[in-house]
Tab-separated table of C-alpha atoms and ligand atoms in Angstrom:
chain	number	residue	atom	x	y	z
A	1	MET	CA	-27.266	15.113	8.959
A	2	ALA	CA	-26.025	15.665	5.425
A	3	SER	CA	-26.119	12.577	3.387
A	4	ASN	CA	-23.731	11.339	0.589
A	5	GLY	CA	-20.097	12.071	0.324
A	6	VAL	CA	-16.840	10.755	1.174
A	7	ASP	CA	-15.158	11.989	4.418
A	8	GLU	CA	-14.475	11.119	7.941
A	9	ILE	CA	-17.424	11.789	10.223
A	10	LYS	CA	-16.703	12.880	13.688
A	11	LEU	CA	-18.702	11.500	16.379
A	12	VAL	CA	-19.838	13.703	19.211
A	13	GLU	CA	-21.304	12.523	22.506
A	14	GLY	CA	-25.160	13.261	22.563
A	15	PRO	CA	-27.889	12.639	25.179
A	16	ALA	CA	-28.429	9.222	23.742
A	17	GLY	CA	-24.908	8.012	23.542
A	18	TYR	CA	-22.750	8.834	20.442
A	19	VAL	CA	-24.405	10.586	17.472
A	20	LEU	CA	-23.056	10.972	14.222
A	21	GLU	CA	-22.121	14.612	12.879
A	22	ASP	CA	-20.895	15.167	9.361
A	23	VAL	CA	-17.920	17.630	8.951
A	24	PRO	CA	-18.814	20.914	7.419
A	25	HIS	CA	-16.807	20.439	4.116
A	26	LEU	CA	-18.359	17.019	3.329
A	27	SER	CA	-19.756	18.538	-0.079
A	28	ASP	CA	-16.091	18.802	-1.037
A	29	TYR	CA	-16.181	14.949	-1.652
A	30	ILE	CA	-19.373	14.533	-3.542
A	31	LEU	CA	-20.139	15.826	-7.255
A	32	ASP	CA	-23.770	16.207	-6.695
A	33	LEU	CA	-26.728	14.256	-5.365
A	34	PRO	CA	-26.887	10.904	-7.358
A	35	THR	CA	-30.144	10.735	-9.490
A	36	TYR	CA	-29.984	7.644	-11.921
A	37	PRO	CA	-31.020	4.223	-10.393
A	38	ASN	CA	-28.142	1.964	-10.128
A	39	PRO	CA	-28.085	-0.467	-13.209
A	40	LEU	CA	-27.308	-3.218	-10.743
A	41	GLN	CA	-30.946	-2.750	-9.462
A	42	SER	CA	-32.131	-4.480	-12.620
A	43	ASN	CA	-29.650	-7.190	-12.428
A	44	ALA	CA	-31.443	-10.455	-11.070
A	45	ALA	CA	-28.304	-12.064	-10.081
A	46	TYR	CA	-27.947	-9.503	-7.144
A	47	SER	CA	-31.525	-9.664	-6.068
A	48	VAL	CA	-30.821	-12.640	-3.994
A	49	VAL	CA	-28.101	-10.665	-1.948
A	50	ARG	CA	-29.669	-9.300	1.211
A	51	GLN	CA	-28.646	-5.796	1.697
A	52	TYR	CA	-26.586	-5.439	-1.520
A	53	PHE	CA	-26.799	-1.900	-1.692
A	54	VAL	CA	-24.857	0.141	1.137
A	55	ASP	CA	-26.850	2.561	2.658
A	56	GLU	CA	-25.088	5.941	2.396
A	57	ASP	CA	-24.777	6.735	5.905
A	58	ASP	CA	-23.047	3.584	6.748
A	59	THR	CA	-19.795	4.158	8.295
A	60	VAL	CA	-16.888	1.974	9.490
A	61	GLN	CA	-15.070	3.052	12.586
A	62	GLU	CA	-11.304	3.545	12.481
A	63	LYS	CA	-10.283	2.320	15.959
A	64	ILE	CA	-12.088	-0.813	16.839
A	65	VAL	CA	-10.761	-1.242	20.358
A	66	VAL	CA	-11.527	2.101	22.227
A	67	HIS	CA	-11.364	2.598	26.206
A	68	LYS	CA	-15.005	3.296	27.422
A	69	ASP	CA	-14.250	6.680	28.283
A	70	SER	CA	-12.445	7.829	25.147
A	71	PRO	CA	-14.166	9.367	22.250
A	72	ARG	CA	-15.117	6.789	19.560
A	73	GLY	CA	-12.923	8.685	16.891
A	74	THR	CA	-13.046	8.841	13.013
A	75	HIS	CA	-15.500	6.901	10.859
A	76	PHE	CA	-15.175	6.418	7.231
A	77	ARG	CA	-17.912	5.913	4.570
A	78	ARG	CA	-18.608	2.271	4.012
A	79	ALA	CA	-17.673	1.356	0.311
A	80	GLY	CA	-20.110	-0.347	-1.911
A	81	PRO	CA	-22.850	0.031	-4.499
A	82	ARG	CA	-25.625	2.641	-3.841
A	83	GLN	CA	-29.151	2.545	-4.855
A	84	LYS	CA	-28.617	5.582	-6.788
A	85	VAL	CA	-25.646	6.744	-9.128
A	86	TYR	CA	-24.625	10.268	-10.045
A	87	PHE	CA	-23.100	9.129	-13.575
A	88	LYS	CA	-25.211	7.969	-16.368
A	89	PRO	CA	-23.245	5.018	-17.579
A	90	SER	CA	-23.385	5.999	-21.422
A	91	ASP	CA	-21.888	9.377	-20.356
A	92	VAL	CA	-19.027	7.906	-18.475
A	93	ARG	CA	-15.324	8.235	-19.825
A	94	ALA	CA	-12.931	6.837	-17.394
A	95	CYS	CA	-9.136	6.728	-17.519
A	96	ILE	CA	-6.761	4.663	-15.238
A	97	VAL	CA	-2.991	5.346	-14.568
A	98	THR	CA	-0.484	3.555	-12.565
A	99	CYS	CA	2.595	5.513	-10.978
A	100	GLY	CA	5.559	4.516	-8.654
A	101	GLY	CA	7.312	1.333	-8.179
A	102	LEU	CA	6.009	-2.299	-9.306
A	103	CYS	CA	3.896	-4.190	-6.888
A	104	PRO	CA	1.984	-7.592	-7.392
A	105	GLY	CA	-1.787	-6.950	-8.097
A	106	LEU	CA	-1.333	-3.845	-10.330
A	107	ASN	CA	-2.483	-5.646	-13.259
A	108	THR	CA	-5.456	-7.040	-11.216
A	109	VAL	CA	-6.751	-3.817	-10.096
A	110	ILE	CA	-6.625	-2.555	-13.670
A	111	ARG	CA	-8.464	-5.591	-15.066
A	112	GLU	CA	-11.194	-5.214	-12.126
A	113	ILE	CA	-11.839	-1.456	-12.787
A	114	VAL	CA	-12.384	-2.119	-16.517
A	115	CYS	CA	-14.421	-5.237	-16.042
A	116	GLY	CA	-16.382	-3.576	-12.962
A	117	LEU	CA	-17.362	-0.661	-14.974
A	118	HIS	CA	-18.259	-2.740	-18.057
A	119	PHE	CA	-20.113	-5.538	-16.439
A	120	MET	CA	-21.693	-3.985	-13.441
A	121	TYR	CA	-22.402	-0.651	-14.953
A	122	GLY	CA	-22.408	-0.918	-18.699
A	123	VAL	CA	-19.544	1.640	-19.137
A	124	THR	CA	-17.693	1.086	-22.261
A	125	GLU	CA	-15.209	3.936	-22.609
A	126	VAL	CA	-12.206	3.402	-20.459
A	127	ILE	CA	-8.816	4.218	-21.464
A	128	GLY	CA	-5.460	3.613	-19.811
A	129	VAL	CA	-2.858	6.192	-19.485
A	130	ASP	CA	0.774	5.426	-20.748
A	131	CYS	CA	3.649	5.257	-18.081
A	132	GLY	CA	2.467	7.368	-15.076
A	133	PHE	CA	1.390	10.749	-14.467
A	134	ARG	CA	3.465	12.018	-17.382
A	135	GLY	CA	1.541	9.978	-19.808
A	136	PHE	CA	-1.291	12.411	-19.559
A	137	TYR	CA	0.408	14.925	-21.826
A	138	SER	CA	3.464	13.081	-23.098
A	139	LYS	CA	2.064	9.956	-24.507
A	140	ASN	CA	-0.746	8.226	-26.146
A	141	THR	CA	-3.444	6.274	-24.427
A	142	VAL	CA	-4.789	2.926	-25.023
A	143	ALA	CA	-8.464	1.689	-24.934
A	144	LEU	CA	-9.083	-0.945	-22.271
A	145	THR	CA	-11.869	-3.537	-22.713
A	146	PRO	CA	-12.666	-6.608	-20.753
A	147	LYS	CA	-11.194	-8.558	-23.667
A	148	THR	CA	-7.953	-6.730	-23.813
A	149	VAL	CA	-7.461	-7.039	-19.780
A	150	SER	CA	-8.876	-10.577	-19.570
A	151	ASP	CA	-5.634	-12.470	-18.491
A	152	ILE	CA	-3.521	-9.589	-17.436
A	153	HIS	CA	-3.639	-10.506	-13.658
A	154	LYS	CA	-1.645	-13.555	-14.440
A	155	ARG	CA	1.150	-11.360	-15.384
A	156	GLY	CA	3.349	-9.289	-12.912
A	157	GLY	CA	4.095	-5.499	-13.496
A	158	THR	CA	1.571	-3.071	-15.032
A	159	ILE	CA	0.343	-3.384	-18.531
A	160	LEU	CA	0.143	0.554	-18.663
A	161	GLY	CA	3.762	1.172	-17.571
A	162	THR	CA	4.819	3.358	-14.839
A	163	SER	CA	7.115	6.196	-13.947
A	164	ARG	CA	8.425	8.537	-11.292
A	165	GLY	CA	8.506	12.295	-11.426
A	166	GLY	CA	6.740	14.284	-14.224
A	167	HIS	CA	3.614	15.449	-12.339
A	168	ASP	CA	2.400	18.800	-13.726
A	169	THR	CA	-1.015	19.098	-12.148
A	170	SER	CA	-2.193	21.944	-14.420
A	171	LYS	CA	-1.190	20.111	-17.459
A	172	ILE	CA	-2.620	16.647	-16.407
A	173	VAL	CA	-6.116	18.335	-15.508
A	174	ASP	CA	-5.861	20.428	-19.041
A	175	ASN	CA	-5.693	16.874	-20.579
A	176	ILE	CA	-8.420	15.445	-18.575
A	177	GLN	CA	-10.641	18.251	-19.724
A	178	ASP	CA	-9.556	17.947	-23.271
A	179	ARG	CA	-10.226	14.298	-23.477
A	180	GLU	CA	-13.672	14.890	-21.768
A	181	ILE	CA	-12.675	12.384	-19.004
A	182	ASN	CA	-15.193	12.131	-16.059
A	183	GLN	CA	-13.609	9.329	-13.858
A	184	VAL	CA	-10.097	9.087	-13.005
A	185	TYR	CA	-8.628	6.137	-11.403
A	186	ILE	CA	-5.153	6.508	-9.919
A	187	ILE	CA	-3.266	3.602	-8.512
A	188	GLY	CA	0.098	4.245	-6.980
A	189	GLY	CA	1.964	4.755	-3.679
A	190	ASP	CA	2.042	7.752	-1.028
A	191	GLY	CA	3.662	9.933	-3.774
A	192	THR	CA	1.062	9.144	-6.271
A	193	GLN	CA	-1.772	9.585	-3.964
A	194	LYS	CA	-0.403	13.161	-3.065
A	195	GLY	CA	-0.314	13.591	-6.865
A	196	ALA	CA	-3.881	12.598	-7.040
A	197	SER	CA	-4.988	14.846	-4.288
A	198	ALA	CA	-3.536	17.768	-6.198
A	199	ILE	CA	-5.459	16.696	-9.317
A	200	TYR	CA	-8.595	16.155	-7.193
A	201	LYS	CA	-8.108	20.071	-5.683
A	202	GLU	CA	-7.424	21.506	-9.172
A	203	ILE	CA	-10.496	19.697	-10.566
A	204	ARG	CA	-12.724	21.131	-7.913
A	205	ARG	CA	-11.241	24.608	-8.272
A	206	ARG	CA	-12.183	24.529	-11.995
A	207	GLY	CA	-15.816	22.989	-11.233
A	208	LEU	CA	-15.382	19.964	-13.191
A	209	ASN	CA	-17.671	17.305	-12.622
A	210	VAL	CA	-14.898	14.713	-12.582
A	211	ALA	CA	-14.625	12.110	-9.974
A	212	VAL	CA	-11.043	11.187	-8.688
A	213	ALA	CA	-10.497	7.712	-7.220
A	214	GLY	CA	-7.234	6.447	-5.879
A	215	ILE	CA	-6.213	2.875	-5.008
A	216	PRO	CA	-3.327	2.736	-2.750
A	217	LYS	CA	-0.432	0.721	-3.917
A	218	THR	CA	2.540	-0.033	-1.498
A	219	ILE	CA	4.266	-3.327	-1.339
A	220	ASP	CA	5.814	-2.204	1.915
A	221	ASN	CA	2.616	-1.765	3.679
A	222	ASP	CA	3.678	1.680	4.732
A	223	ILE	CA	0.214	3.425	3.933
A	224	PRO	CA	-1.666	4.350	7.303
A	225	VAL	CA	-5.306	3.817	8.229
A	226	ILE	CA	-5.836	0.763	5.862
A	227	ASP	CA	-5.328	-2.717	7.274
A	228	LYS	CA	-3.023	-3.714	4.618
A	229	SER	CA	-2.003	-3.024	1.130
A	230	PHE	CA	-2.390	-5.205	-1.969
A	231	GLY	CA	0.648	-7.007	-3.048
A	232	PHE	CA	1.971	-7.396	0.689
A	233	ASP	CA	0.901	-10.896	1.107
A	234	THR	CA	2.399	-11.928	-2.098
A	235	ALA	CA	5.652	-10.228	-1.289
A	236	VAL	CA	5.815	-11.906	2.109
A	237	GLU	CA	5.113	-15.351	0.488
A	238	GLU	CA	7.526	-14.824	-2.188
A	239	ALA	CA	10.247	-13.610	0.401
A	240	GLN	CA	10.055	-17.215	1.861
A	241	ARG	CA	11.849	-18.393	-1.302
A	242	ALA	CA	14.889	-16.141	-0.519
A	243	ILE	CA	14.917	-16.914	2.992
A	244	ASN	CA	14.703	-20.634	2.355
A	245	ALA	CA	17.735	-20.350	0.010
A	246	ALA	CA	19.639	-18.398	2.590
A	247	HIS	CA	18.799	-21.172	5.300
A	248	VAL	CA	19.930	-23.870	2.760
A	249	GLU	CA	23.235	-21.975	1.930
A	250	ALA	CA	23.992	-21.452	5.710
A	251	THR	CA	23.433	-25.008	6.986
A	252	SER	CA	25.317	-26.563	4.034
A	253	VAL	CA	28.586	-24.961	5.503
A	254	GLU	CA	30.234	-24.662	8.783
A	255	ASN	CA	29.349	-21.299	10.495
A	256	GLY	CA	27.379	-20.251	7.527
A	257	ILE	CA	25.338	-17.075	7.474
A	258	GLY	CA	22.619	-16.325	5.148
A	259	LEU	CA	21.786	-12.574	4.678
A	260	VAL	CA	18.499	-11.559	3.120
A	261	LYS	CA	17.560	-7.879	2.081
A	262	LEU	CA	13.979	-7.291	1.850
A	263	MET	CA	11.820	-4.278	0.740
A	264	GLY	CA	11.060	-1.584	3.399
A	265	ARG	CA	12.349	1.794	3.090
A	266	TYR	CA	10.826	3.177	6.177
A	267	SER	CA	8.428	0.500	7.373
A	268	GLY	CA	9.685	-2.917	8.280
A	269	PHE	CA	6.343	-4.944	7.674
A	270	ILE	CA	7.651	-7.455	5.003
A	271	ALA	CA	10.960	-8.282	6.917
A	272	MET	CA	8.756	-8.669	10.234
A	273	TYR	CA	6.154	-10.891	8.706
A	274	ALA	CA	8.611	-12.943	6.486
A	275	THR	CA	10.479	-13.656	9.593
A	276	LEU	CA	7.471	-14.537	11.486
A	277	ALA	CA	6.188	-16.822	8.697
A	278	SER	CA	9.559	-18.627	8.199
A	279	ARG	CA	10.826	-19.679	11.527
A	280	ASP	CA	14.270	-20.043	10.165
A	281	VAL	CA	15.302	-16.560	10.692
A	282	ASP	CA	17.737	-15.781	13.865
A	283	CYS	CA	17.671	-12.038	13.409
A	284	CYS	CA	15.415	-9.489	11.904
A	285	LEU	CA	16.542	-5.916	11.423
A	286	ILE	CA	13.942	-2.979	10.479
A	287	PRO	CA	14.230	0.698	10.159
A	288	GLU	CA	12.023	1.241	13.141
A	289	SER	CA	14.241	-0.534	15.641
A	290	PRO	CA	17.913	0.908	15.774
A	291	PHE	CA	20.781	-1.573	16.056
A	292	TYR	CA	24.543	-1.280	16.584
A	293	LEU	CA	27.432	-3.787	15.518
A	294	GLU	CA	30.215	-3.522	18.070
A	295	GLY	CA	30.649	-4.144	21.592
A	296	LYS	CA	28.472	-5.956	24.411
A	297	GLY	CA	25.049	-6.629	23.053
A	298	GLY	CA	25.742	-5.783	19.505
A	299	LEU	CA	24.989	-7.415	16.450
A	300	TYR	CA	28.599	-9.069	15.997
A	301	GLU	CA	28.285	-10.480	19.477
A	302	PHE	CA	24.849	-11.958	18.677
A	303	ILE	CA	26.073	-13.615	15.345
A	304	ALA	CA	29.042	-15.147	17.067
A	305	LYS	CA	26.805	-16.438	19.644
A	306	ARG	CA	24.326	-18.147	17.447
A	307	LEU	CA	27.034	-19.506	15.331
A	308	ARG	CA	28.621	-21.150	18.337
A	309	GLU	CA	25.022	-22.469	19.348
A	310	ASN	CA	23.750	-23.571	16.144
A	311	GLY	CA	26.713	-23.452	13.602
A	312	HIS	CA	24.556	-21.221	11.235
A	313	MET	CA	22.303	-18.307	11.109
A	314	VAL	CA	19.925	-16.511	8.951
A	315	ILE	CA	19.494	-12.687	9.162
A	316	VAL	CA	16.766	-10.592	7.336
A	317	ILE	CA	17.366	-7.030	6.917
A	318	ALA	CA	15.094	-4.441	5.608
A	319	GLU	CA	16.292	-1.849	2.937
A	320	GLY	CA	15.943	0.991	5.257
A	321	ALA	CA	17.328	-0.351	8.393
A	322	GLY	CA	20.607	0.778	9.677
A	323	GLN	CA	20.922	3.653	7.577
A	324	ASP	CA	22.507	5.923	10.168
A	325	LEU	CA	25.368	3.351	10.271
A	326	VAL	CA	26.152	3.218	6.665
A	327	ALA	CA	28.934	5.584	6.898
A	328	GLU	CA	29.200	7.752	3.676
A	329	SER	CA	25.599	8.922	2.783
A	330	ILE	CA	24.942	9.473	-0.876
A	331	ASP	CA	22.528	12.234	-0.554
A	332	GLN	CA	20.834	11.826	-3.784
A	333	GLN	CA	17.016	11.769	-4.815
A	334	ASP	CA	15.017	9.743	-7.568
A	335	ALA	CA	13.049	11.672	-10.100
A	336	SER	CA	10.004	12.010	-7.595
A	337	GLY	CA	12.271	13.450	-4.944
A	338	ASN	CA	12.549	10.360	-2.795
A	339	LYS	CA	15.837	9.941	-0.951
A	340	LEU	CA	17.916	7.190	-2.412
A	341	LEU	CA	19.116	4.592	0.132
A	342	LYS	CA	22.453	3.022	0.493
A	343	ASP	CA	22.430	-0.735	0.037
A	344	VAL	CA	22.501	-1.750	3.432
A	345	GLY	CA	22.590	-5.448	2.687
A	346	LEU	CA	25.722	-5.087	0.640
A	347	TRP	CA	27.219	-3.039	3.216
A	348	MET	CA	26.411	-5.236	6.064
A	349	SER	CA	27.578	-8.592	4.268
A	350	LEU	CA	30.979	-6.746	3.981
A	351	LYS	CA	31.060	-5.451	7.470
A	352	ILE	CA	30.416	-8.979	8.948
A	353	LYS	CA	32.850	-10.534	6.711
A	354	GLU	CA	35.539	-7.825	7.653
A	355	HIS	CA	34.641	-8.218	11.302
A	356	PHE	CA	35.200	-12.105	11.536
A	357	ALA	CA	38.373	-12.074	9.299
A	358	LYS	CA	39.837	-9.364	11.654
A	359	GLN	CA	38.841	-11.242	14.855
A	360	SER	CA	40.112	-14.525	13.479
A	361	VAL	CA	38.020	-16.347	16.206
A	362	MET	CA	35.852	-18.228	13.711
A	363	ASP	CA	35.868	-18.722	9.866
A	364	ILE	CA	32.537	-17.817	8.412
A	365	THR	CA	30.789	-18.153	5.081
A	366	LEU	CA	28.230	-15.511	4.229
A	367	LYS	CA	25.927	-15.495	1.272
A	368	TYR	CA	24.051	-12.247	0.528
A	369	ILE	CA	20.454	-12.496	-1.271
A	370	ASP	CA	18.578	-9.489	-2.631
A	371	PRO	CA	15.478	-10.891	-4.068
A	372	THR	CA	13.947	-7.259	-4.265
A	373	TYR	CA	13.315	-7.176	-8.076
A	374	MET	CA	12.165	-10.741	-8.219
A	375	ILE	CA	9.507	-10.076	-5.690
A	376	ARG	CA	8.182	-6.870	-7.123
A	377	ALA	CA	7.645	-8.416	-10.517
A	378	ILE	CA	5.648	-11.404	-9.800
A	379	PRO	CA	1.831	-11.592	-10.339
A	380	ALA	CA	-0.443	-11.380	-7.215
A	381	ASN	CA	-1.046	-14.475	-5.270
A	382	ALA	CA	-4.623	-15.674	-4.869
A	383	SER	CA	-5.281	-13.784	-1.750
A	384	ASP	CA	-4.088	-10.615	-3.187
A	385	ASN	CA	-5.989	-11.236	-6.559
A	386	VAL	CA	-9.282	-11.236	-4.332
A	387	TYR	CA	-8.332	-8.395	-2.328
A	388	SER	CA	-7.141	-6.327	-5.428
A	389	THR	CA	-10.513	-7.137	-6.881
A	390	LEU	CA	-12.445	-5.836	-4.102
A	391	LEU	CA	-10.597	-2.534	-3.706
A	392	ALA	CA	-11.146	-2.059	-7.638
A	393	GLN	CA	-14.883	-2.887	-7.360
A	394	SER	CA	-15.241	-0.356	-4.167
A	395	ALA	CA	-13.435	2.328	-6.145
A	396	VAL	CA	-15.852	1.838	-9.231
A	397	HIS	CA	-18.946	1.839	-6.978
A	398	GLY	CA	-17.737	4.993	-5.382
A	399	ALA	CA	-16.959	7.073	-8.525
A	400	MET	CA	-20.189	5.994	-10.112
A	401	ALA	CA	-22.105	7.087	-7.008
A	402	GLY	CA	-20.356	10.652	-7.521
A	403	TYR	CA	-17.911	10.488	-4.600
A	404	THR	CA	-14.583	12.059	-5.346
A	405	GLY	CA	-11.052	12.643	-3.642
A	406	PHE	CA	-11.082	9.314	-1.919
A	407	VAL	CA	-9.025	6.087	-1.915
A	408	SER	CA	-10.774	2.631	-1.454
A	409	GLY	CA	-9.263	0.786	1.443
A	410	LEU	CA	-10.076	-1.967	4.031
A	411	VAL	CA	-10.396	-0.505	7.493
A	412	ASN	CA	-11.026	-3.093	10.141
A	413	GLY	CA	-12.097	-5.707	7.749
A	414	ARG	CA	-14.600	-3.430	6.028
A	415	HIS	CA	-14.362	-1.617	2.531
A	416	THR	CA	-14.362	1.955	2.900
A	417	TYR	CA	-13.684	5.294	1.211
A	418	ILE	CA	-10.946	7.384	2.828
A	419	PRO	CA	-10.189	10.953	2.108
A	420	PHE	CA	-6.786	11.460	0.316
A	421	ASN	CA	-5.461	13.593	3.216
A	422	ARG	CA	-5.787	10.860	5.595
A	423	ILE	CA	-3.487	8.353	3.914
A	424	THR	CA	-0.788	10.976	2.822
A	425	GLU	CA	-0.326	12.844	5.990
A	426	ARG	CA	1.823	10.079	7.703
A	427	GLN	CA	3.353	6.667	7.195
A	428	ASN	CA	2.370	3.410	8.476
A	429	LYS	CA	5.225	1.964	10.675
A	430	VAL	CA	5.950	-1.110	12.846
A	431	VAL	CA	5.322	0.077	16.361
A	432	ILE	CA	8.150	-1.620	18.305
A	433	THR	CA	6.421	-1.246	21.434
A	434	ASP	CA	3.290	-3.123	20.084
A	435	ARG	CA	2.610	-6.789	20.436
A	436	MET	CA	3.482	-7.741	16.880
A	437	TRP	CA	7.194	-6.824	17.253
A	438	ALA	CA	7.293	-8.634	20.587
A	439	ARG	CA	5.950	-11.784	18.737
A	440	MET	CA	8.467	-11.345	16.091
A	441	LEU	CA	11.326	-11.089	18.910
A	442	SER	CA	10.098	-14.064	20.489
A	443	SER	CA	10.220	-16.082	17.456
A	444	THR	CA	13.905	-15.104	16.613
A	445	ASN	CA	14.800	-14.693	20.322
A	446	GLN	CA	17.173	-11.947	19.260
A	447	PRO	CA	18.277	-9.073	21.661
A	448	SER	CA	16.694	-5.816	21.202
A	449	PHE	CA	20.059	-4.116	20.249
A	450	MET	CA	18.828	-1.017	22.186
A	451	ASN	CA	21.626	-0.289	24.649
A	452	PRO	CA	25.120	0.133	23.111
A	453	SER	CA	27.666	-0.080	26.008
B	501	ATP	P1	6.379	3.846	-4.251
B	501	ATP	O1	7.192	4.807	-3.468
B	501	ATP	O2	5.540	2.797	-3.584
B	501	ATP	O3	7.051	3.257	-5.271
B	501	ATP	P2	4.965	6.204	-4.940
B	501	ATP	O4	3.684	6.610	-5.482
B	501	ATP	O5	5.306	6.977	-3.637
B	501	ATP	O6	5.316	4.743	-5.118
B	501	ATP	P3	6.874	8.221	-6.445
B	501	ATP	O7	7.775	8.046	-7.134
B	501	ATP	O8	7.217	8.814	-5.083
B	501	ATP	O9	6.081	6.490	-5.978
B	501	ATP	O10	5.576	9.059	-6.993
B	501	ATP	C1	4.824	8.554	-8.127
B	501	ATP	C2	4.351	9.868	-8.751
B	501	ATP	O11	3.473	10.640	-7.985
B	501	ATP	C3	5.366	10.524	-9.619
B	501	ATP	O12	4.816	10.793	-10.722
B	501	ATP	C4	5.456	11.813	-8.796
B	501	ATP	O13	5.888	12.849	-9.557
B	501	ATP	C5	4.121	11.968	-8.064
B	501	ATP	N1	4.343	12.751	-6.835
B	501	ATP	C6	4.953	12.264	-5.869
B	501	ATP	N2	5.005	13.276	-4.763
B	501	ATP	C7	4.062	14.208	-5.211
B	501	ATP	C8	3.546	15.427	-4.620
B	501	ATP	N3	3.756	15.676	-3.409
B	501	ATP	N4	2.575	15.974	-5.375
B	501	ATP	C9	2.319	15.733	-6.725
B	501	ATP	N5	2.865	14.604	-7.216
B	501	ATP	C10	3.803	13.856	-6.514
B	502	MG	MG1	6.563	6.252	-2.198
């Protein structure tokens, strides 16, 4: 069996049960065999840790629950420090770039890459690229040291700046070559990781000894394979403040409705978890679960029923929900080519007000809250700070070992190295036939809105 490298490993059944078989293109994910002893070996602080170094053949299984007769499926390399590293620390010149929308934890990841490289491996040359991919060729870079990043995790946003669009693979790799950078850390969402994959492929095509490591960022939790993305916990927690405010508004008047729009362009995880956490929400609407407004079993009927029962209600809607209902589609795209969505929260608040005014059955008071930019801009909470730290440290260990073309991610509670293509080929979505959605439904006791009459 080939050792080293980052890729999925196919498991095939052998005479003695399941045996590991590396996929043939495994060498694509390793620069070369590591030859230098890991400097961590001489650090007495780690000597008390049993099995501190990860065996290069250790893997983590993607599917934890499998039927006894079905194949065991994909495994990923387990992340962590290796006994030997590929890069001599004094030769390392690393760079960090952040792209896409803001997310709590970005600054923590930047901080921990810098500090991880510096304190664990003695790497002193780390530069930050200004304002996303286009910063590689249009802007200056900044030197990053443990001192300059020491308290950035307490701030929201990204100290490096970010942008959409402006990805020119060839120019970016030219710049990496010109600056003699040999480790590239790319923090961003699905678009960013597609860009990172293109950079990685071009670097391989040119035969450069440059490690490319991604740290997936998505506040919506819409990246597949990984257990959850950093910033998600913070977003769910901060969303509680908006839901609480909506609840206070709704309960302070007769027939009050509080409507809260939360992030989630294609995946309703924030809305679903924020609803489950709050218990004040009467109805949660997400992109994965279609709904309708009029007629029997529709949303208007449910609102009237809840108001008659309780005198108030709170609705949480994910930004990508009900886009099919929002009549005039504004067929526009942002600089990265993402479809611009219509503001479903504003649209829905107008529709509900219009409906009850027309019906003159009951007078309602509706307050609409959109906390999106308040949530995106806050610093990570304690749990996301820990998580972001571990993701960054894993990425540093992987790049130092000479792995490339991977993102660091948590799979079934274990840190792993996942090839780019595995996280960019599809999106993580709420599966409405799964138990979690059923748990959410049982907390709100809302109808499924599935069958318009
Ligand atoms: P989020 O959607 O969570 O805010 P994202 O990383 O998906 O984050 P985008 O604006 O879609 O955000 O993309 C970020 C960067 O990645 C942009 O600079 C964009 O040009 C680049 N990018 C997006 N898609 C691709 C692609 N298919 N190939 C190369 N680069 C891409
Ligand atoms: Mg995206």
